[in-house]
Coordinates of C-alpha atoms in Angstrom, one line a residue:
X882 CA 19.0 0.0 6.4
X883 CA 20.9 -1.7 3.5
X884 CA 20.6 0.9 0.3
X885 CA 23.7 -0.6 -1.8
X886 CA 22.3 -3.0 -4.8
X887 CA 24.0 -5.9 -5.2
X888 CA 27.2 -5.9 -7.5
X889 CA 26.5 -5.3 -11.2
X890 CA 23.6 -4.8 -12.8
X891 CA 21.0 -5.3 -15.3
X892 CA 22.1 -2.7 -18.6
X893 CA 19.1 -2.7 -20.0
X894 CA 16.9 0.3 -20.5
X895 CA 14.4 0.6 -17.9
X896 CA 16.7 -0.7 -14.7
X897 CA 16.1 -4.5 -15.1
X898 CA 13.2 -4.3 -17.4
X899 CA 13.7 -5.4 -21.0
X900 CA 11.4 -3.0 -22.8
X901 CA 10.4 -3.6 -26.4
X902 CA 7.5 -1.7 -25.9
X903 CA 5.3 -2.4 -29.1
X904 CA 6.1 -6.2 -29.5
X905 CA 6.2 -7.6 -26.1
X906 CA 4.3 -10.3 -25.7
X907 CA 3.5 -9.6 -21.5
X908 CA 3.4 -13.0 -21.1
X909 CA 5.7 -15.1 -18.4
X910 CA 8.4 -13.5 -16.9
X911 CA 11.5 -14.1 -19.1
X912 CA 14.6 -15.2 -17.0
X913 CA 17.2 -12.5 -15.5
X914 CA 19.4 -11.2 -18.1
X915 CA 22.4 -12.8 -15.1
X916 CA 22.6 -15.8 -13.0
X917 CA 21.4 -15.2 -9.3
X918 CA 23.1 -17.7 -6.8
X919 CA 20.3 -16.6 -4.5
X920 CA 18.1 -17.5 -6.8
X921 CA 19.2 -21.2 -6.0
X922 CA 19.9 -20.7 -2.1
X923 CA 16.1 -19.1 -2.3
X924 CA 15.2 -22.2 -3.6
X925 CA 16.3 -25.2 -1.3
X926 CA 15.1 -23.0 1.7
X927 CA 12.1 -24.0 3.6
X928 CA 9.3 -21.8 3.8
X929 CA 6.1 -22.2 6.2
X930 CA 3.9 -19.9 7.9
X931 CA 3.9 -19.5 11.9
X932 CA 1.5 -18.0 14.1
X933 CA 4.1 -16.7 16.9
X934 CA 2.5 -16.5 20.9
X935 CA 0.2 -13.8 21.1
X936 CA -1.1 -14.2 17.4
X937 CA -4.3 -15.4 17.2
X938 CA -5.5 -16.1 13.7
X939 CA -9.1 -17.3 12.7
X940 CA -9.5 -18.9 9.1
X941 CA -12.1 -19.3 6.5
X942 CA -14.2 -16.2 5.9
X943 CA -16.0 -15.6 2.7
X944 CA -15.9 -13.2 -0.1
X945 CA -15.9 -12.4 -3.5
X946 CA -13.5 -13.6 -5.6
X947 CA -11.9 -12.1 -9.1
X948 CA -14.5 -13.5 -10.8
X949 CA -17.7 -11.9 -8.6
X950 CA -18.0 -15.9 -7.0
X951 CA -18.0 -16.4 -3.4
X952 CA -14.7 -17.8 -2.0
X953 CA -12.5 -19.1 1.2
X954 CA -10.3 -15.8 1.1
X955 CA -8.3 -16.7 4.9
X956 CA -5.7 -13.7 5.4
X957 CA -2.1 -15.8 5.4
X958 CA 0.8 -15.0 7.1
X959 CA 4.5 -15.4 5.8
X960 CA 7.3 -15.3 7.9
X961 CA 10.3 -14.6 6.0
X962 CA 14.3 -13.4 6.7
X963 CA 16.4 -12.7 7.7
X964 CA 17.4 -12.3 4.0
X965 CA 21.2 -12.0 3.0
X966 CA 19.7 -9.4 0.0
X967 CA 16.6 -7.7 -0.6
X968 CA 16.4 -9.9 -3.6
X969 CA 15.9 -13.2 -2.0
X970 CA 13.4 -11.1 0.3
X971 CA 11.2 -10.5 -3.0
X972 CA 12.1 -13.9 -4.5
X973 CA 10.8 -15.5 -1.2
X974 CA 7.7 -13.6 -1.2
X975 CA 7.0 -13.9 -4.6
X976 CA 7.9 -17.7 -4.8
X977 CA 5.1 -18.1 -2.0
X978 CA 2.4 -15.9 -3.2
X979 CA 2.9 -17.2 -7.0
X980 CA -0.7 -18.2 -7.3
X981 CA -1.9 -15.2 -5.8
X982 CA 0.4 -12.9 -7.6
X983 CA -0.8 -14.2 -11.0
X984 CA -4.4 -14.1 -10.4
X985 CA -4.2 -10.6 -9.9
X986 CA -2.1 -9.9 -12.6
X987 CA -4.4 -12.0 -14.9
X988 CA -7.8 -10.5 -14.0
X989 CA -7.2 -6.8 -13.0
X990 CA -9.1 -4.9 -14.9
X991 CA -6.9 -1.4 -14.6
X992 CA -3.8 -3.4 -15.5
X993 CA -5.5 -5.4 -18.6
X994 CA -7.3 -2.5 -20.1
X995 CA -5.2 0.9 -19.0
X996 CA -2.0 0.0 -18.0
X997 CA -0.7 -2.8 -20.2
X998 CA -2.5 -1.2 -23.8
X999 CA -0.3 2.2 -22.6
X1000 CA 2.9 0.1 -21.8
X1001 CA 3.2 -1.2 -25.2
X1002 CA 2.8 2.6 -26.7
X1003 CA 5.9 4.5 -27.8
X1004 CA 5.0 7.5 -25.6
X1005 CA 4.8 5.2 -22.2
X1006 CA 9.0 4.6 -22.7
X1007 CA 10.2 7.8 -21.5
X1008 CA 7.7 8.1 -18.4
X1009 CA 8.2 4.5 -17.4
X1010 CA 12.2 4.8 -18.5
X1011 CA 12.0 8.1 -15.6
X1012 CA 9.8 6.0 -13.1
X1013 CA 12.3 3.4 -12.9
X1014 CA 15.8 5.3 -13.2
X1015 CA 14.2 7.7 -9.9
X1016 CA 13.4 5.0 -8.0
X1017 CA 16.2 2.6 -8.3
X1018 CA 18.4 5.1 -7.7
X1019 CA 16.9 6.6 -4.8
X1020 CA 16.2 3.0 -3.0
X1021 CA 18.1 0.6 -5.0
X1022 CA 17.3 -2.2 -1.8
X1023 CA 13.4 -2.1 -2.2
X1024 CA 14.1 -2.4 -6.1
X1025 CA 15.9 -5.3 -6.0
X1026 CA 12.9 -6.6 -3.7
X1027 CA 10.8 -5.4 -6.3
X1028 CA 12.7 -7.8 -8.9
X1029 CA 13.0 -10.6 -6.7
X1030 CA 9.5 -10.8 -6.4
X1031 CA 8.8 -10.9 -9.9
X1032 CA 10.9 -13.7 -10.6
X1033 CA 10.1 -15.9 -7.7
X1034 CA 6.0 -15.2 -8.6
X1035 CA 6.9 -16.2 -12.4
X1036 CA 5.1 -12.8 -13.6
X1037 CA 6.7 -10.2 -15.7
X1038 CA 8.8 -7.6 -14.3
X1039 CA 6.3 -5.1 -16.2
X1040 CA 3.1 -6.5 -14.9
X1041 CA 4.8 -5.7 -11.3
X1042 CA 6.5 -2.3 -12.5
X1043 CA 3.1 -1.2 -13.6
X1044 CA 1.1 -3.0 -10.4
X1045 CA 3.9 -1.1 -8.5
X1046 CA 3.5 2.3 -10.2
X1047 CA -0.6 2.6 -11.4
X1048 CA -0.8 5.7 -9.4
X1049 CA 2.2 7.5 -10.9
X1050 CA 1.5 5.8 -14.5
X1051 CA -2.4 6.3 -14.8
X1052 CA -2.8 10.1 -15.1
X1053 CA -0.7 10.3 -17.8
X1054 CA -2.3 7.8 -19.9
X1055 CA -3.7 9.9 -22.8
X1056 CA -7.4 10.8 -22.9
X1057 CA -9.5 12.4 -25.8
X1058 CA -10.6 15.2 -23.0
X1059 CA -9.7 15.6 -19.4
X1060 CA -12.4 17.8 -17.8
X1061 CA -13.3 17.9 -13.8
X1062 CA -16.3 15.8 -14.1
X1063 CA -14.4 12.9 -15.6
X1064 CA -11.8 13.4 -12.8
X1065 CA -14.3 13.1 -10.6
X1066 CA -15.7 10.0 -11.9
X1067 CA -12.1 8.5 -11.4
X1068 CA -12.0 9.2 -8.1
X1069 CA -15.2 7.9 -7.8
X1070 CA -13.7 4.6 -8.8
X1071 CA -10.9 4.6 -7.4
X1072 CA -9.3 1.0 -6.4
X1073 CA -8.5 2.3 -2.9
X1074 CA -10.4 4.1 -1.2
X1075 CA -10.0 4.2 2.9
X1076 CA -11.0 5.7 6.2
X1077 CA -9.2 6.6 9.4
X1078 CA -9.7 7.3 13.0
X1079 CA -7.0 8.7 15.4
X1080 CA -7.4 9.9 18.7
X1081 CA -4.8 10.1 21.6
X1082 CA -6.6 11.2 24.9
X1083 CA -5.8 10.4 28.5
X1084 CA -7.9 6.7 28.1
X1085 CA -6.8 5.8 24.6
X1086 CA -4.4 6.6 22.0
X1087 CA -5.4 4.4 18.8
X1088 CA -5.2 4.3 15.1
X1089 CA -8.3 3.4 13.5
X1090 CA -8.6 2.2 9.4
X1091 CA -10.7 0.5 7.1
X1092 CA -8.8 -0.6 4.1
X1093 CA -10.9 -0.4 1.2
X1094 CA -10.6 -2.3 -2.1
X1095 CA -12.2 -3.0 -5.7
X1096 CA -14.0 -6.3 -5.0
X1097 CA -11.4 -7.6 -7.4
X1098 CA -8.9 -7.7 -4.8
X1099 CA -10.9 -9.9 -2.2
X1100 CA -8.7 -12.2 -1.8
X1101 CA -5.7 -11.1 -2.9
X1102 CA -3.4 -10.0 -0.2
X1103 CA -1.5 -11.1 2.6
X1104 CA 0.7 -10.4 5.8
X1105 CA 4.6 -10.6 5.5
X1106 CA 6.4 -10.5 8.3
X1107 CA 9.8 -9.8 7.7
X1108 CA 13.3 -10.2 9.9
X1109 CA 16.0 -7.6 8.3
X1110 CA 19.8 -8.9 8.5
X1111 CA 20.4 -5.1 10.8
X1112 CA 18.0 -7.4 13.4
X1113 CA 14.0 -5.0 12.5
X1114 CA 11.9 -6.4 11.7
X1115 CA 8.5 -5.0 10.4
X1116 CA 4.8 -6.8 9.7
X1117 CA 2.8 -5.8 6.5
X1118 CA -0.7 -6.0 5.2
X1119 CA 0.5 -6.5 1.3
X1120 CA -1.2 -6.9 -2.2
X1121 CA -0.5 -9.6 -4.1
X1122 CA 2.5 -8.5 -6.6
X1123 CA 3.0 -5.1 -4.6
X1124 CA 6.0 -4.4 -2.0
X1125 CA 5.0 -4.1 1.5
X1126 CA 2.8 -1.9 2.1
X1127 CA 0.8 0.4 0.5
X1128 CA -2.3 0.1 3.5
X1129 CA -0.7 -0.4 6.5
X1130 CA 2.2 -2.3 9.0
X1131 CA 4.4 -2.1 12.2
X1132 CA 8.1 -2.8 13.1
X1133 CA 9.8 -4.0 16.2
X1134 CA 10.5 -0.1 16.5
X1135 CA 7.4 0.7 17.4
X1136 CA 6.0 2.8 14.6
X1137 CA 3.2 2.0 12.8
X1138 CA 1.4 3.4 10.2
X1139 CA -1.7 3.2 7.8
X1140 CA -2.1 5.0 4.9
X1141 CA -4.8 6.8 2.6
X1142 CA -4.6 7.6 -1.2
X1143 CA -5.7 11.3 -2.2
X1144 CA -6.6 13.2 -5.3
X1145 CA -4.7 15.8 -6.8
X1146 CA -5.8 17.1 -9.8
X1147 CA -3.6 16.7 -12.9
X1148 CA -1.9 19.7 -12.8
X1149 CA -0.5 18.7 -9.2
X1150 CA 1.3 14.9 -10.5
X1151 CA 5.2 15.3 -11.9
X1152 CA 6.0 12.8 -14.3
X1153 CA 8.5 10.3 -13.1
X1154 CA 8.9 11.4 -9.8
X1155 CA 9.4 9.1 -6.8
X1156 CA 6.2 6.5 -6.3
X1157 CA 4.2 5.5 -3.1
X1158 CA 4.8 1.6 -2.7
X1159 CA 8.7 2.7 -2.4
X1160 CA 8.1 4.9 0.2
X1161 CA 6.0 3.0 2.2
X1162 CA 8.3 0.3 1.9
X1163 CA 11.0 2.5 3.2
X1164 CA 9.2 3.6 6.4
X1165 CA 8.5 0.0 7.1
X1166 CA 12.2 0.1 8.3
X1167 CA 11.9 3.6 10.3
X1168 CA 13.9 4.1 13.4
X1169 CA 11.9 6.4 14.8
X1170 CA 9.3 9.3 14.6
X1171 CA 11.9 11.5 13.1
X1172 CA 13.4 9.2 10.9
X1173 CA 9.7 8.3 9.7
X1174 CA 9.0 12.1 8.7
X1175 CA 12.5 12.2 7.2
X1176 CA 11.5 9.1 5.2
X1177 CA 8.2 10.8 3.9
X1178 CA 9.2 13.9 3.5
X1179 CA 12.5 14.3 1.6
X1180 CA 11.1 12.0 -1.4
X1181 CA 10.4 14.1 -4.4
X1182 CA 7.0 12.3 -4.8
X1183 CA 5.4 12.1 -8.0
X1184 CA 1.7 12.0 -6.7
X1185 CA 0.6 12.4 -3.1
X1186 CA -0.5 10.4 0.1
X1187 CA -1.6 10.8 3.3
X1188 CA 0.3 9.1 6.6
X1189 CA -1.2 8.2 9.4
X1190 CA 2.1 7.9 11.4
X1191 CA 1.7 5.8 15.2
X1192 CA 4.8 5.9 17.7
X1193 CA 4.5 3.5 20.6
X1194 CA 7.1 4.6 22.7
X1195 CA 6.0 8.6 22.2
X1196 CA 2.4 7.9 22.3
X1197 CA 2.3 10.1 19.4
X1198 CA 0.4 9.8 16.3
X1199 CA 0.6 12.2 13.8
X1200 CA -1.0 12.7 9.9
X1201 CA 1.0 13.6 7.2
X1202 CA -0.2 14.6 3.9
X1203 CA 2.2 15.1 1.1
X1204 CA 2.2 16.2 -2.7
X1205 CA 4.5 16.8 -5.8
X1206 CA 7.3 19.6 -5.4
X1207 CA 8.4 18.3 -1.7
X1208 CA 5.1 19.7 0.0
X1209 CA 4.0 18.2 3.5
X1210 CA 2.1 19.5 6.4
X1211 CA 1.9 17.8 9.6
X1212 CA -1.0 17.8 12.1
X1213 CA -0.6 16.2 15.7
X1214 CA -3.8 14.5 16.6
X1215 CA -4.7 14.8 19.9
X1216 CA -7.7 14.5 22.1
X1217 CA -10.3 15.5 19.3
X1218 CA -10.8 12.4 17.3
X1219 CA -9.7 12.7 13.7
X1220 CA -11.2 11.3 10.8
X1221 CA -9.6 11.0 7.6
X1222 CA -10.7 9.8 4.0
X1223 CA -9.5 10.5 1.0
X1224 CA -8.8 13.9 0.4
X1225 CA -6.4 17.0 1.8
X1226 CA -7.8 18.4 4.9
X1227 CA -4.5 20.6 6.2
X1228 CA -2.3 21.1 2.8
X1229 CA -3.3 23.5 0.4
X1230 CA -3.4 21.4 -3.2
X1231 CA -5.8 21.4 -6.2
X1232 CA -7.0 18.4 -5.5
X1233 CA -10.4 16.6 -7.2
X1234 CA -13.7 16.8 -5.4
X1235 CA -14.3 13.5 -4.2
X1236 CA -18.4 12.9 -3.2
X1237 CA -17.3 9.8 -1.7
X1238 CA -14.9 10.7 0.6
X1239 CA -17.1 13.7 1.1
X1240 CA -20.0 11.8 2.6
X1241 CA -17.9 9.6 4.5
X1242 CA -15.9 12.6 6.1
X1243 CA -19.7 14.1 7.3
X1244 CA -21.3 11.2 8.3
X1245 CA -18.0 10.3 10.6
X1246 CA -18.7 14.1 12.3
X1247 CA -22.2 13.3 13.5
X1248 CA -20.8 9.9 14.9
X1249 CA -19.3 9.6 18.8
X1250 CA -15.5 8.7 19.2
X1251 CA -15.4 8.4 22.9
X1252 CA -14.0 4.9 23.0
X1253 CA -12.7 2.2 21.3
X1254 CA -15.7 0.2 20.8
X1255 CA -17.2 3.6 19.5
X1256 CA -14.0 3.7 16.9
X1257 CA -14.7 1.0 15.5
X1258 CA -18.8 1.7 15.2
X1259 CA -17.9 4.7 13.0
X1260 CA -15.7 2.3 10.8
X1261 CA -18.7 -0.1 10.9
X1262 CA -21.0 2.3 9.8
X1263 CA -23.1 1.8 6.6
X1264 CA -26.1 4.1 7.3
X1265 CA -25.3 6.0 3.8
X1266 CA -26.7 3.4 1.3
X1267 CA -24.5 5.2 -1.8
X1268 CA -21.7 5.9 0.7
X1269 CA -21.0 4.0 3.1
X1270 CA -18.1 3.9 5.5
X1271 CA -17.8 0.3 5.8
X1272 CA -18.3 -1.0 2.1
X1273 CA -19.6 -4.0 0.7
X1274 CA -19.5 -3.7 -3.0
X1275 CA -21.1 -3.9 -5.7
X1276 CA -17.5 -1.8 -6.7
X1277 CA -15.8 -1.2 -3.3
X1278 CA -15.2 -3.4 -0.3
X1279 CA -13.9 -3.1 3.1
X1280 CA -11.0 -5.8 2.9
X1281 CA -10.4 -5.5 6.8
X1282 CA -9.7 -2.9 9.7
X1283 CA -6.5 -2.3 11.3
X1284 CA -7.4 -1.1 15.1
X1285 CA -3.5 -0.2 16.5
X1286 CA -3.2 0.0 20.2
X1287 CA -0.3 2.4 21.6
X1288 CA -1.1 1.3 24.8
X1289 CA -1.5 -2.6 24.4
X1290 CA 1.4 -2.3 21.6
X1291 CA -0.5 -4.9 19.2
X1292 CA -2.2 -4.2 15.9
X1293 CA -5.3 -6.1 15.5
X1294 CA -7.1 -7.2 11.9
X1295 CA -10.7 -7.4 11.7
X1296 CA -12.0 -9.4 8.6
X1297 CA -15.8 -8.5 9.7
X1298 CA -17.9 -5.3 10.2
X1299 CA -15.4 -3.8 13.1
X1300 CA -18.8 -3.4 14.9
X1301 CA -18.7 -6.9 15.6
X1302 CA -15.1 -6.8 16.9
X1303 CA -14.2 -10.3 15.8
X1304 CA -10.4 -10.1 15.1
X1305 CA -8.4 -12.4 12.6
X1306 CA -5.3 -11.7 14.2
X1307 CA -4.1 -9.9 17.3
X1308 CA 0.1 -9.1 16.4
X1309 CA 2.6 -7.5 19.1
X1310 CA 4.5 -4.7 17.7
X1311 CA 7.4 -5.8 20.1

């Protein structure tokens, strides 16, 4: 993997961000402060979308769209690469997804009325300033990707810094009172709430998840797949105006992973530590099991996350749950199933007491596991009316279910109740 920026730089303050943070404007993004000659190559190149053998794709479901109205929300995929610089692997993406990207950016609520207000106050500019100097220094690659994608989607480097980063940005935004209850109410209503299945027994070894959205974001992601100039490649379920991934993906080394959000309380998150999309972006380009832990587990992270790690050629899947101060513990799944939500279960962190990931977490115990079809049931499951595992708003929603295979090497994406077992798309991982 390619961790050298390109030559030069942008000086000013906040690594490529212009920041006058009480009279910017957060309107269109303003051009690079220097000319990019891939910015032009990017430009003449053609673009399409190509279902490969062995990827079946179905079009045309229904959801809600940003604006609660029922709408065509078909899950595209982009082929892209190989790239000469992560840059024109942003632009690319961006410049395909512009639409999309400034939809979200327009209507999300937790962008509009948290994170954008804080931005524009003095206090933001050293936490953001830390964010960025951390993270561009410690993958300077995935930030350029990060850049290129604002520019080619025509949004504001800010609006994608702050897309990028809600998770290490939010808890720091100033409240009158912080007490547990109010915690718990904002894990409550959380944007991202998931669920996972793993089991690896003598007849199946599978990775199960339900990723789980505000309503808001029906519609408003997408595949990339991605060919890297080193000859990976790697396939990623992506938000619009995020990095790939922060759910889930494969490369054509056979690892895999999905991914769940947990709750630490306040006292648990360092300011302007390392954030979540750049790590997940980074194991997107793993090597191997080992160099997949490496990845997640040398990163002084400013907030934690669970891993659901899957190694084809091991027939391993392991979870990994991480927190500030370069804490991890690792649990091997094995024939037991293993259901995860979104909260610690094996590392020892204050964490906020999440009734929704609660309930989801008992009802999945009272539920069989003892094949796939039975997998998926659990993730289908919507018996608790205030909790379900599979959601269908009025806040949450189940965007889709990854079911990956270690023995059939493919990763398949259900845009349905997984009960049904209707899938979108059915991609090799190699």
């Amino acid at each position: 993997m390619t961790r050298a920026s390109r030559a030069g730089g942008d000086k000013a303050s906040f690594q490529g961000v212009t920041w006058p943070p009480v009279s910017h404007r957060f309107g269109p993004t303003p051009q690079r402060p220097r000319a990019s000659p891939i910015t032009a190559r990017a430009a003449t190149r053609a673009d399409k979308v190509v279902i490969a053998s062995g990827v079946r794709a179905k079009q045309g479901w229904s959801g809600l769209g940003m604006d609660g109205s029922s709408k065509a929300a078909a899950l595209e995929l982009f082929d892209v690469g190989p790239c000469e610089e992560p840059f024109r692997l942003g632009y690319l993406v961006g410049r395909k997804f512009s639409s999309m990207i400034q939809s979200r950016a327009a209507a999300d609520l937790v962008l509009q009325r948290q994170l954008l207000p804080f931005a524009q106050t003095p206090q933001a500019e050293p936490l953001i300033q830390a964010i960025c100097s951390a993270n561009r220094q410690r993958f300077p690659a995935h930030w350029e990707e990060l850049l290129g994608t604002a520019e080619g989607s025509g949004v504001s480097v800010l609006h994608i810094i702050l897309l990028n980063f809600r998770k290490e940005i939010l808890p720091f935004i100033p409240e009158e009172e912080t007490t547990p209850q109010k915690e718990a109410a904002a894990a409550d209503n959380d944007d991202d709430d998931c669920s996972d299945v793993l089991v690896v027994n003598d007849s199946m070894a599978i990775a199960a998840h339900n990723e789980d959205a505000n309503t808001a974001l029906l519609g408003h992601t997408y595949l990339v797949r991605a060919r890297l100039p080193n000859g990976g490649s790697f396939t990623a379920y992506t938000y619009a105006g995020e990095l790939p991934s922060c759910a889930f993906g494969f490369n054509n080394n056979g690892i895999a992973f999905t991914l769940n959000s947990v709750p630490p309380r306040l006292e648990e998150i360092v300011a302007g530590g390392i954030g979540r999309n750049l790590i997940s972006r980074d194991l997107l380009e793993a090597t191997s099991l080992e160099d997949a832990l490496d990845r997640i587990c040398s990163c002084n992270v400013a907030v934690g996350h669970s891993y659901n790690l899957v190694d084809v050629r091991s027939r391993r899947i392991l979870n990994v749950e991480t927190a500030s101060k370069n804490r991890f513990s690792i649990r091997e799944v094995g024939k037991k199933p293993f259901f995860h939500a979104n909260m610690y279960l094996h590392l020892q962190v204050e964490q906020v007491q999440d009734e929704n990931s609660i309930s989801r977490q008992r009802r999945a115990a009272q539920l069989p596991a003892e094949s796939k079809s039975a997998v998926l049931s659990i993730l289908g499951d919507s018996a608790d009316d205030k909790y379900p595992i599979y959601m269908t708003g009025p806040t949450l929603y189940t965007l889709c279910t990854a079911l990956i295979d270690v023995d059939e090497r493919t990763v398949s994406i259900l845009q349905c109740n997984p009960k049904i077992g209707d899938a979108s798309y059915v991609l090799q991982m190699y």
